[in-house]
Amino acid sequence: MQFVLNSPLDMHLHLRDGEMLKNIAKFSAKEFAGSLIMPNLVPPVTNINSLLSYKKRILEAVGDEKFTPYMSLFFKSNYTADFLENAKSHITAIKLYPNGVTTNSEGGVEQIDIKKLSPIFEAMSELDIPLCVHGETNGFVMDREKEFCAVYKQLAVAFPKLTIIMEHITTRESAEILKRYENLYATITLHHLLITLDDVAGGLLNPHLFCKPIAKRHEDKEALLELALNADKKVMFGSDSAPHPVSKKECCGCAAGIFSAPIALSVLAELFDKHNKLTNLQTFVSNNARDIYKLIPIEKKIILEKKEWKVPENFYGVVPMFAGQSLKWRVKS
Ligand code: NCD
Ligand code: ZN
């Protein structure tokens, strides 16, 4: 059995830099037509020079694969309307991180003061630059995203022309507010469609499933599945594939981030197939992103076939999600 996807897109991807970038970029570049590249390097990507040189390094790492890196800037509260106007043609989005809530988010926004930041959000609305948000507070770990919903609501109402993307949603509450506000959209990861907190910490601790936002309850996962499997217009695929060397995962003080790039499409096919929803995968993994971001991706046909394969234990010192396990579908090379 085979299945063709036209220009799949991964709208939330961490490619890192240096050796890691060189090693891992191909896993996404082989299977996707393009990805929204996250700017949380150290230091973060906050100006056009560093963004363009990062894009160049990504394209070098990608080599001959047909793949578009859609670039994003790391939100800073001192961005001016002039700066944004200049940036517009080089970027697809701006990513806002509350300071310190996740890996490499130092230098993010200390306090989301809507009034103080309104000149930036107004300019982004005018220029039609989407705002991507890591929506977590510093509260109790299971409630961080739920608490942040108040900020999403305020933003959605105060800036009705601003496209706001709730990144990697994990809760029922997020699924609900998404439907209530016209200008709210969301990415959903692969792992949040598959795991709950039980898989991370219910038995022996699994560092390779530890990420931010942490996987939540069964009913939260069900709410996300409902959106993704039905390819709801408000959601699109964003893997949040975030590689860390094994030494940073299997240690005390494990880094947050799941490396799913090498298995993303295979596992999505398996999941959608299992629920008899394969015909919706194209919309979830490409068409919705085109509509939300107004993108025309490069032409790229990806053939998925129902053929078992075993996920390697390790890629260049990074342990992928489902390492050593058998998957039912694979991308035909
Ligand atoms: C991401 C990373 O490692 O850069 N980690 C994660 O747990 N998802 C950052 C992020 O998207 O929060
Ligand atoms: Zn991320």
mmCIF file of C-alpha atoms and ligand atoms in Angstrom:
data_model
loop_
_atom_site.group_PDB
_atom_site.id
_atom_site.type_symbol
_atom_site.label_atom_id
_atom_site.label_comp_id
_atom_site.label_asym_id
_atom_site.label_seq_id
_atom_site.Cartn_x
_atom_site.Cartn_y
_atom_site.Cartn_z
ATOM 1 C CA MET A 1 0.000 0.000 0.000
ATOM 2 C CA GLN A 2 1.276 3.451 -0.930
ATOM 3 C CA PHE A 3 0.254 6.994 -0.297
ATOM 4 C CA VAL A 4 1.520 10.254 -1.799
ATOM 5 C CA LEU A 5 1.924 13.531 0.071
ATOM 6 C CA ASN A 6 2.388 16.772 -1.848
ATOM 7 C CA SER A 7 4.927 19.117 -0.293
ATOM 8 C CA PRO A 8 4.590 18.240 3.386
ATOM 9 C CA LEU A 9 5.523 21.072 5.748
ATOM 10 C CA ASP A 10 6.831 21.000 9.316
ATOM 11 C CA MET A 11 5.957 24.377 10.794
ATOM 12 C CA HIS A 12 8.017 24.147 14.006
ATOM 13 C CA LEU A 13 11.534 22.761 13.744
ATOM 14 C CA HIS A 14 14.796 23.141 15.653
ATOM 15 C CA LEU A 15 17.804 22.625 13.405
ATOM 16 C CA ARG A 16 20.477 23.979 15.812
ATOM 17 C CA ASP A 17 23.833 25.066 14.384
ATOM 18 C CA GLY A 18 27.402 23.843 13.773
ATOM 19 C CA GLU A 19 28.024 20.079 13.733
ATOM 20 C CA MET A 20 24.515 19.274 14.934
ATOM 21 C CA LEU A 21 22.963 21.243 12.061
ATOM 22 C CA LYS A 22 25.241 19.509 9.546
ATOM 23 C CA ASN A 23 24.277 16.101 10.922
ATOM 24 C CA ILE A 24 20.545 16.427 11.387
ATOM 25 C CA ALA A 25 19.231 18.883 8.736
ATOM 26 C CA LYS A 26 18.904 16.104 6.161
ATOM 27 C CA PHE A 27 16.317 14.190 8.173
ATOM 28 C CA SER A 28 13.830 17.018 7.703
ATOM 29 C CA ALA A 29 15.074 18.112 4.283
ATOM 30 C CA LYS A 30 14.548 14.619 2.809
ATOM 31 C CA GLU A 31 10.947 14.272 3.902
ATOM 32 C CA PHE A 32 9.557 17.813 3.954
ATOM 33 C CA ALA A 33 9.272 20.571 1.357
ATOM 34 C CA GLY A 34 9.915 23.189 4.016
ATOM 35 C CA SER A 35 9.949 23.968 7.717
ATOM 36 C CA LEU A 36 9.582 26.960 9.966
ATOM 37 C CA ILE A 37 13.000 27.182 11.617
ATOM 38 C CA MET A 38 13.063 28.143 15.283
ATOM 39 C CA PRO A 39 15.415 30.991 16.268
ATOM 40 C CA ASN A 40 16.472 29.785 19.742
ATOM 41 C CA LEU A 41 20.157 29.447 18.985
ATOM 42 C CA VAL A 42 22.733 30.607 21.529
ATOM 43 C CA PRO A 43 22.673 33.611 21.138
ATOM 44 C CA PRO A 44 19.192 33.772 19.593
ATOM 45 C CA VAL A 45 18.519 35.028 16.063
ATOM 46 C CA THR A 46 17.502 38.647 16.645
ATOM 47 C CA ASN A 47 18.781 40.511 13.582
ATOM 48 C CA ILE A 48 18.687 40.099 9.830
ATOM 49 C CA ASN A 49 22.424 39.548 9.386
ATOM 50 C CA SER A 50 22.485 36.605 11.750
ATOM 51 C CA LEU A 51 19.223 35.294 10.279
ATOM 52 C CA LEU A 52 20.576 35.351 6.728
ATOM 53 C CA SER A 53 23.873 33.744 7.654
ATOM 54 C CA TYR A 54 21.997 31.058 9.620
ATOM 55 C CA LYS A 55 19.768 30.449 6.583
ATOM 56 C CA LYS A 56 22.895 30.063 4.440
ATOM 57 C CA ARG A 57 24.349 27.477 6.843
ATOM 58 C CA ILE A 58 21.039 25.600 6.782
ATOM 59 C CA LEU A 59 21.005 25.511 2.976
ATOM 60 C CA GLU A 60 24.598 24.251 2.975
ATOM 61 C CA ALA A 61 23.679 21.504 5.421
ATOM 62 C CA VAL A 62 20.647 20.565 3.322
ATOM 63 C CA GLY A 63 22.817 20.091 0.219
ATOM 64 C CA ASP A 64 20.943 18.859 -2.852
ATOM 65 C CA GLU A 65 17.596 18.237 -1.179
ATOM 66 C CA LYS A 66 14.698 20.430 -2.274
ATOM 67 C CA PHE A 67 13.815 22.142 0.987
ATOM 68 C CA THR A 68 12.815 25.658 2.023
ATOM 69 C CA PRO A 69 13.863 26.910 5.453
ATOM 70 C CA TYR A 70 11.187 29.433 6.438
ATOM 71 C CA MET A 71 13.035 31.687 8.843
ATOM 72 C CA SER A 72 11.820 33.197 12.096
ATOM 73 C CA LEU A 73 13.194 35.909 14.364
ATOM 74 C CA PHE A 74 13.385 35.682 18.158
ATOM 75 C CA PHE A 75 10.961 38.288 19.562
ATOM 76 C CA LYS A 76 12.635 41.189 21.387
ATOM 77 C CA SER A 77 10.647 43.938 23.031
ATOM 78 C CA ASN A 78 12.864 46.606 21.461
ATOM 79 C CA TYR A 79 11.971 45.798 17.848
ATOM 80 C CA THR A 80 10.811 48.927 16.003
ATOM 81 C CA ALA A 81 8.337 49.334 13.150
ATOM 82 C CA ASP A 82 11.245 50.256 10.819
ATOM 83 C CA PHE A 83 13.175 47.168 11.798
ATOM 84 C CA LEU A 84 10.125 44.992 11.152
ATOM 85 C CA GLU A 85 9.459 46.584 7.790
ATOM 86 C CA ASN A 86 13.032 45.770 6.727
ATOM 87 C CA ALA A 87 12.788 42.272 8.172
ATOM 88 C CA LYS A 88 9.466 41.446 6.486
ATOM 89 C CA SER A 89 10.838 40.084 3.189
ATOM 90 C CA HIS A 90 13.330 37.782 4.957
ATOM 91 C CA ILE A 91 11.100 36.207 7.558
ATOM 92 C CA THR A 92 7.999 34.049 7.772
ATOM 93 C CA ALA A 93 7.235 34.684 11.454
ATOM 94 C CA ILE A 94 8.468 36.043 14.765
ATOM 95 C CA LYS A 95 8.661 33.655 17.705
ATOM 96 C CA LEU A 96 7.907 34.923 21.183
ATOM 97 C CA TYR A 97 9.376 33.067 24.152
ATOM 98 C CA PRO A 98 8.568 34.097 27.693
ATOM 99 C CA ASN A 99 11.992 34.414 29.349
ATOM 100 C CA GLY A 100 13.381 31.105 30.603
ATOM 101 C CA VAL A 101 10.385 28.832 29.995
ATOM 102 C CA THR A 102 12.186 26.379 27.725
ATOM 103 C CA THR A 103 15.523 25.402 26.161
ATOM 104 C CA ASN A 104 17.509 28.488 25.065
ATOM 105 C CA SER A 105 14.739 30.977 25.820
ATOM 106 C CA GLU A 106 16.939 33.241 27.931
ATOM 107 C CA GLY A 107 16.577 36.774 26.581
ATOM 108 C CA GLY A 108 12.890 36.186 25.915
ATOM 109 C CA VAL A 109 10.138 38.521 27.060
ATOM 110 C CA GLU A 110 10.180 39.169 30.832
ATOM 111 C CA GLN A 111 6.541 40.142 30.991
ATOM 112 C CA ILE A 112 3.958 40.114 28.230
ATOM 113 C CA ASP A 113 2.664 43.643 28.811
ATOM 114 C CA ILE A 114 0.200 44.045 25.952
ATOM 115 C CA LYS A 115 0.086 47.819 26.254
ATOM 116 C CA LYS A 116 3.861 48.233 26.228
ATOM 117 C CA LEU A 117 4.340 45.799 23.372
ATOM 118 C CA SER A 118 1.407 47.040 21.319
ATOM 119 C CA PRO A 119 3.490 49.088 18.818
ATOM 120 C CA ILE A 120 5.246 45.846 17.825
ATOM 121 C CA PHE A 121 2.035 43.832 17.545
ATOM 122 C CA GLU A 122 0.386 46.676 15.586
ATOM 123 C CA ALA A 123 3.304 46.803 13.166
ATOM 124 C CA MET A 124 3.254 43.018 12.770
ATOM 125 C CA SER A 125 -0.490 43.163 12.038
ATOM 126 C CA GLU A 126 0.027 45.869 9.416
ATOM 127 C CA LEU A 127 2.915 44.007 7.805
ATOM 128 C CA ASP A 128 1.089 40.683 8.077
ATOM 129 C CA ILE A 129 3.890 38.977 10.014
ATOM 130 C CA PRO A 130 2.556 36.026 12.040
ATOM 131 C CA LEU A 131 3.373 35.873 15.754
ATOM 132 C CA CYS A 132 4.337 32.403 16.980
ATOM 133 C CA VAL A 133 4.147 31.959 20.736
ATOM 134 C CA HIS A 134 5.583 29.493 23.219
ATOM 135 C CA GLY A 135 2.553 29.724 25.491
ATOM 136 C CA GLU A 136 3.626 28.778 28.992
ATOM 137 C CA THR A 137 3.774 30.659 32.287
ATOM 138 C CA ASN A 138 6.260 29.950 35.085
ATOM 139 C CA GLY A 139 3.546 28.268 37.145
ATOM 140 C CA PHE A 140 3.013 24.642 38.169
ATOM 141 C CA VAL A 141 4.303 22.494 35.309
ATOM 142 C CA MET A 142 0.966 20.852 34.418
ATOM 143 C CA ASP A 143 -0.889 24.198 34.479
ATOM 144 C CA ARG A 144 1.541 26.430 32.586
ATOM 145 C CA GLU A 145 -0.203 26.257 29.243
ATOM 146 C CA LYS A 146 -3.694 26.499 30.742
ATOM 147 C CA GLU A 147 -2.630 29.633 32.642
ATOM 148 C CA PHE A 148 -1.215 31.150 29.468
ATOM 149 C CA CYS A 149 -4.602 30.938 27.712
ATOM 150 C CA ALA A 150 -5.509 34.288 29.307
ATOM 151 C CA VAL A 151 -2.644 35.914 27.388
ATOM 152 C CA TYR A 152 -3.729 34.291 24.117
ATOM 153 C CA LYS A 153 -7.252 35.640 24.608
ATOM 154 C CA GLN A 154 -5.982 39.167 25.340
ATOM 155 C CA LEU A 155 -3.717 39.128 22.297
ATOM 156 C CA ALA A 156 -6.433 37.770 20.022
ATOM 157 C CA VAL A 157 -8.899 40.473 21.072
ATOM 158 C CA ALA A 158 -6.463 43.393 21.185
ATOM 159 C CA PHE A 159 -4.916 42.615 17.769
ATOM 160 C CA PRO A 160 -7.663 41.081 15.625
ATOM 161 C CA LYS A 161 -5.608 41.420 12.434
ATOM 162 C CA LEU A 162 -2.576 39.677 13.896
ATOM 163 C CA THR A 163 -2.138 35.994 12.983
ATOM 164 C CA ILE A 164 -1.266 34.290 16.263
ATOM 165 C CA ILE A 165 0.082 30.755 16.269
ATOM 166 C CA MET A 166 -0.182 28.889 19.555
ATOM 167 C CA GLU A 167 2.880 26.666 19.266
ATOM 168 C CA HIS A 168 2.825 22.982 20.195
ATOM 169 C CA ILE A 169 -0.500 23.000 22.040
ATOM 170 C CA THR A 170 -0.960 20.262 24.611
ATOM 171 C CA THR A 171 -4.249 20.889 26.406
ATOM 172 C CA ARG A 172 -8.000 20.683 26.017
ATOM 173 C CA GLU A 173 -8.252 24.361 27.026
ATOM 174 C CA SER A 174 -5.978 25.396 24.153
ATOM 175 C CA ALA A 175 -8.024 23.312 21.715
ATOM 176 C CA GLU A 176 -11.130 25.128 22.921
ATOM 177 C CA ILE A 177 -9.918 28.747 22.794
ATOM 178 C CA LEU A 178 -8.445 28.104 19.376
ATOM 179 C CA LYS A 179 -11.974 27.586 18.079
ATOM 180 C CA ARG A 180 -13.336 30.704 19.760
ATOM 181 C CA TYR A 181 -10.986 33.357 18.302
ATOM 182 C CA GLU A 182 -10.729 33.801 14.573
ATOM 183 C CA ASN A 183 -7.066 34.899 14.532
ATOM 184 C CA LEU A 184 -5.750 32.069 16.737
ATOM 185 C CA TYR A 185 -4.145 29.059 15.062
ATOM 186 C CA ALA A 186 -1.963 26.265 16.421
ATOM 187 C CA THR A 187 0.743 23.770 15.658
ATOM 188 C CA ILE A 188 0.495 20.237 17.019
ATOM 189 C CA THR A 189 3.515 17.985 17.435
ATOM 190 C CA LEU A 190 3.735 14.291 16.722
ATOM 191 C CA HIS A 191 4.595 13.378 20.293
ATOM 192 C CA HIS A 192 1.658 15.220 21.871
ATOM 193 C CA LEU A 193 -0.676 13.134 19.685
ATOM 194 C CA LEU A 194 0.870 9.950 21.050
ATOM 195 C CA ILE A 195 2.078 10.293 24.622
ATOM 196 C CA THR A 196 0.852 11.464 28.016
ATOM 197 C CA LEU A 197 2.760 12.267 31.193
ATOM 198 C CA ASP A 198 2.539 8.559 31.989
ATOM 199 C CA ASP A 199 4.893 7.765 29.120
ATOM 200 C CA VAL A 200 7.414 10.309 30.412
ATOM 201 C CA ALA A 201 7.324 9.700 34.138
ATOM 202 C CA GLY A 202 4.639 7.120 34.987
ATOM 203 C CA GLY A 203 7.027 4.188 35.039
ATOM 204 C CA LEU A 204 10.787 4.350 34.634
ATOM 205 C CA LEU A 205 11.690 7.928 33.711
ATOM 206 C CA ASN A 206 12.117 8.383 29.953
ATOM 207 C CA PRO A 207 14.349 11.385 29.258
ATOM 208 C CA HIS A 208 13.869 11.036 25.499
ATOM 209 C CA LEU A 209 10.179 11.908 25.919
ATOM 210 C CA PHE A 210 10.866 14.909 28.143
ATOM 211 C CA CYS A 211 9.956 18.167 26.431
ATOM 212 C CA LYS A 212 8.332 21.538 26.989
ATOM 213 C CA PRO A 213 5.405 21.804 27.195
ATOM 214 C CA ILE A 214 5.342 18.520 29.105
ATOM 215 C CA ALA A 215 2.905 15.874 27.777
ATOM 216 C CA LYS A 216 -0.389 16.113 29.654
ATOM 217 C CA ARG A 217 -3.439 13.960 30.397
ATOM 218 C CA HIS A 218 -5.311 11.431 28.316
ATOM 219 C CA GLU A 219 -8.231 13.833 27.728
ATOM 220 C CA ASP A 220 -5.819 16.509 26.501
ATOM 221 C CA LYS A 221 -4.284 14.108 24.007
ATOM 222 C CA GLU A 222 -7.770 13.149 22.815
ATOM 223 C CA ALA A 223 -8.641 16.817 22.187
ATOM 224 C CA LEU A 224 -5.500 17.243 20.066
ATOM 225 C CA LEU A 225 -6.187 14.024 18.156
ATOM 226 C CA GLU A 226 -9.682 15.234 17.330
ATOM 227 C CA LEU A 227 -8.242 18.405 15.769
ATOM 228 C CA ALA A 228 -5.366 16.743 13.911
ATOM 229 C CA LEU A 229 -7.128 13.652 12.584
ATOM 230 C CA ASN A 230 -9.957 15.772 11.212
ATOM 231 C CA ALA A 231 -7.415 18.237 9.787
ATOM 232 C CA ASP A 232 -9.234 21.129 11.440
ATOM 233 C CA LYS A 233 -8.441 24.335 9.499
ATOM 234 C CA LYS A 234 -7.034 25.950 12.634
ATOM 235 C CA VAL A 235 -4.202 23.468 13.141
ATOM 236 C CA MET A 236 -1.120 22.365 11.264
ATOM 237 C CA PHE A 237 1.761 19.999 11.852
ATOM 238 C CA GLY A 238 4.812 21.349 13.684
ATOM 239 C CA SER A 239 7.062 18.555 14.906
ATOM 240 C CA ASP A 240 9.037 20.602 17.464
ATOM 241 C CA SER A 241 11.781 18.098 16.697
ATOM 242 C CA ALA A 242 14.506 19.342 19.042
ATOM 243 C CA PRO A 243 17.723 17.307 19.112
ATOM 244 C CA HIS A 244 20.019 17.236 22.125
ATOM 245 C CA PRO A 245 23.191 15.115 22.412
ATOM 246 C CA VAL A 246 22.644 11.942 24.435
ATOM 247 C CA SER A 247 24.928 13.334 27.171
ATOM 248 C CA LYS A 248 22.450 16.198 27.715
ATOM 249 C CA LYS A 249 19.485 13.801 27.895
ATOM 250 C CA GLU A 250 20.748 10.831 29.893
ATOM 251 C CA CYS A 251 22.013 12.787 32.873
ATOM 252 C CA CYS A 252 20.930 14.710 35.918
ATOM 253 C CA GLY A 253 19.374 17.915 34.599
ATOM 254 C CA CYS A 254 17.965 16.456 31.387
ATOM 255 C CA ALA A 255 17.407 19.005 28.586
ATOM 256 C CA ALA A 256 13.858 19.436 27.250
ATOM 257 C CA GLY A 257 13.321 18.383 23.643
ATOM 258 C CA ILE A 258 12.310 15.310 21.630
ATOM 259 C CA PHE A 259 14.095 14.394 18.390
ATOM 260 C CA SER A 260 11.365 13.175 16.041
ATOM 261 C CA ALA A 261 12.491 14.377 12.595
ATOM 262 C CA PRO A 262 13.609 10.946 11.279
ATOM 263 C CA ILE A 263 10.284 9.295 12.150
ATOM 264 C CA ALA A 264 7.776 12.131 11.837
ATOM 265 C CA LEU A 265 6.048 11.308 8.554
ATOM 266 C CA SER A 266 6.203 7.540 9.070
ATOM 267 C CA VAL A 267 4.529 7.767 12.438
ATOM 268 C CA LEU A 268 1.951 10.311 11.246
ATOM 269 C CA ALA A 269 1.003 7.922 8.441
ATOM 270 C CA GLU A 270 0.690 5.062 10.924
ATOM 271 C CA LEU A 271 -1.459 7.153 13.261
ATOM 272 C CA PHE A 272 -3.781 8.521 10.577
ATOM 273 C CA ASP A 273 -4.046 5.047 9.001
ATOM 274 C CA LYS A 274 -4.917 3.482 12.351
ATOM 275 C CA HIS A 275 -7.820 5.917 12.674
ATOM 276 C CA ASN A 276 -8.888 5.535 9.035
ATOM 277 C CA LYS A 277 -8.032 9.175 8.395
ATOM 278 C CA LEU A 278 -5.169 8.901 5.906
ATOM 279 C CA THR A 279 -7.084 11.109 3.471
ATOM 280 C CA ASN A 280 -6.815 13.990 5.976
ATOM 281 C CA LEU A 281 -3.051 13.793 6.364
ATOM 282 C CA GLN A 282 -2.329 15.998 3.327
ATOM 283 C CA THR A 283 -4.402 18.805 4.819
ATOM 284 C CA PHE A 284 -2.909 18.483 8.302
ATOM 285 C CA VAL A 285 0.677 18.261 7.129
ATOM 286 C CA SER A 286 0.612 20.792 4.312
ATOM 287 C CA ASN A 287 -2.573 22.502 3.090
ATOM 288 C CA ASN A 288 -3.515 24.113 6.388
ATOM 289 C CA ALA A 289 -0.043 25.611 6.787
ATOM 290 C CA ARG A 290 -0.229 27.020 3.242
ATOM 291 C CA ASP A 291 -3.512 28.730 4.120
ATOM 292 C CA ILE A 292 -2.503 29.990 7.538
ATOM 293 C CA TYR A 293 0.911 31.319 6.454
ATOM 294 C CA LYS A 294 -0.128 32.115 2.869
ATOM 295 C CA LEU A 295 2.750 30.002 1.529
ATOM 296 C CA ILE A 296 3.289 28.362 -1.812
ATOM 297 C CA PRO A 297 5.742 25.552 -1.075
ATOM 298 C CA ILE A 298 8.082 24.045 -3.633
ATOM 299 C CA GLU A 299 6.730 21.009 -5.475
ATOM 300 C CA LYS A 300 7.836 17.823 -3.749
ATOM 301 C CA LYS A 301 6.165 14.428 -3.823
ATOM 302 C CA ILE A 302 6.761 12.154 -0.868
ATOM 303 C CA ILE A 303 5.702 8.535 -1.200
ATOM 304 C CA LEU A 304 4.788 6.697 1.956
ATOM 305 C CA GLU A 305 4.591 2.932 1.847
ATOM 306 C CA LYS A 306 3.263 0.418 4.314
ATOM 307 C CA LYS A 307 6.490 -1.429 4.992
ATOM 308 C CA GLU A 308 7.969 -2.186 8.383
ATOM 309 C CA TRP A 309 11.330 -0.750 9.451
ATOM 310 C CA LYS A 310 13.228 -0.430 12.688
ATOM 311 C CA VAL A 311 14.170 2.995 14.026
ATOM 312 C CA PRO A 312 17.933 3.192 14.696
ATOM 313 C CA GLU A 313 18.991 3.561 18.338
ATOM 314 C CA ASN A 314 20.919 6.714 17.651
ATOM 315 C CA PHE A 315 21.671 9.247 14.905
ATOM 316 C CA TYR A 316 25.021 11.048 15.330
ATOM 317 C CA GLY A 317 24.788 10.775 19.103
ATOM 318 C CA VAL A 318 21.133 11.829 19.279
ATOM 319 C CA VAL A 319 18.501 9.327 20.397
ATOM 320 C CA PRO A 320 15.316 9.659 18.346
ATOM 321 C CA MET A 321 11.783 9.159 19.558
ATOM 322 C CA PHE A 322 10.846 5.450 19.270
ATOM 323 C CA ALA A 323 14.519 4.387 19.051
ATOM 324 C CA GLY A 324 14.812 0.645 18.416
ATOM 325 C CA GLN A 325 11.080 0.237 17.782
ATOM 326 C CA SER A 326 9.354 -1.047 14.668
ATOM 327 C CA LEU A 327 7.200 1.294 12.581
ATOM 328 C CA LYS A 328 4.585 0.200 10.070
ATOM 329 C CA TRP A 329 5.025 2.924 7.438
ATOM 330 C CA ARG A 330 8.115 4.417 5.884
ATOM 331 C CA VAL A 331 9.079 7.107 3.442
ATOM 332 C CA LYS A 332 10.112 5.555 0.123
ATOM 333 C CA SER A 333 13.473 6.911 -0.938
HETATM 334 C C1 NCD B 1 12.874 23.011 22.472
HETATM 335 C C2 NCD B 1 14.397 23.011 22.249
HETATM 336 O O1 NCD B 1 15.059 22.073 22.681
HETATM 337 O O2 NCD B 1 14.892 23.948 21.612
HETATM 338 N N1 NCD B 1 12.575 22.104 23.536
HETATM 339 C C3 NCD B 1 11.382 21.512 23.788
HETATM 340 O O3 NCD B 1 11.292 20.823 24.807
HETATM 341 N N2 NCD B 1 10.360 21.623 22.972
HETATM 342 C C4 NCD B 1 12.371 24.391 22.727
HETATM 343 C C5 NCD B 1 10.872 24.539 22.658
HETATM 344 O O4 NCD B 1 10.286 24.507 21.587
HETATM 345 O O5 NCD B 1 10.248 24.682 23.717
HETATM 346 ZN ZN ZN B 2 10.191 24.179 19.776
#
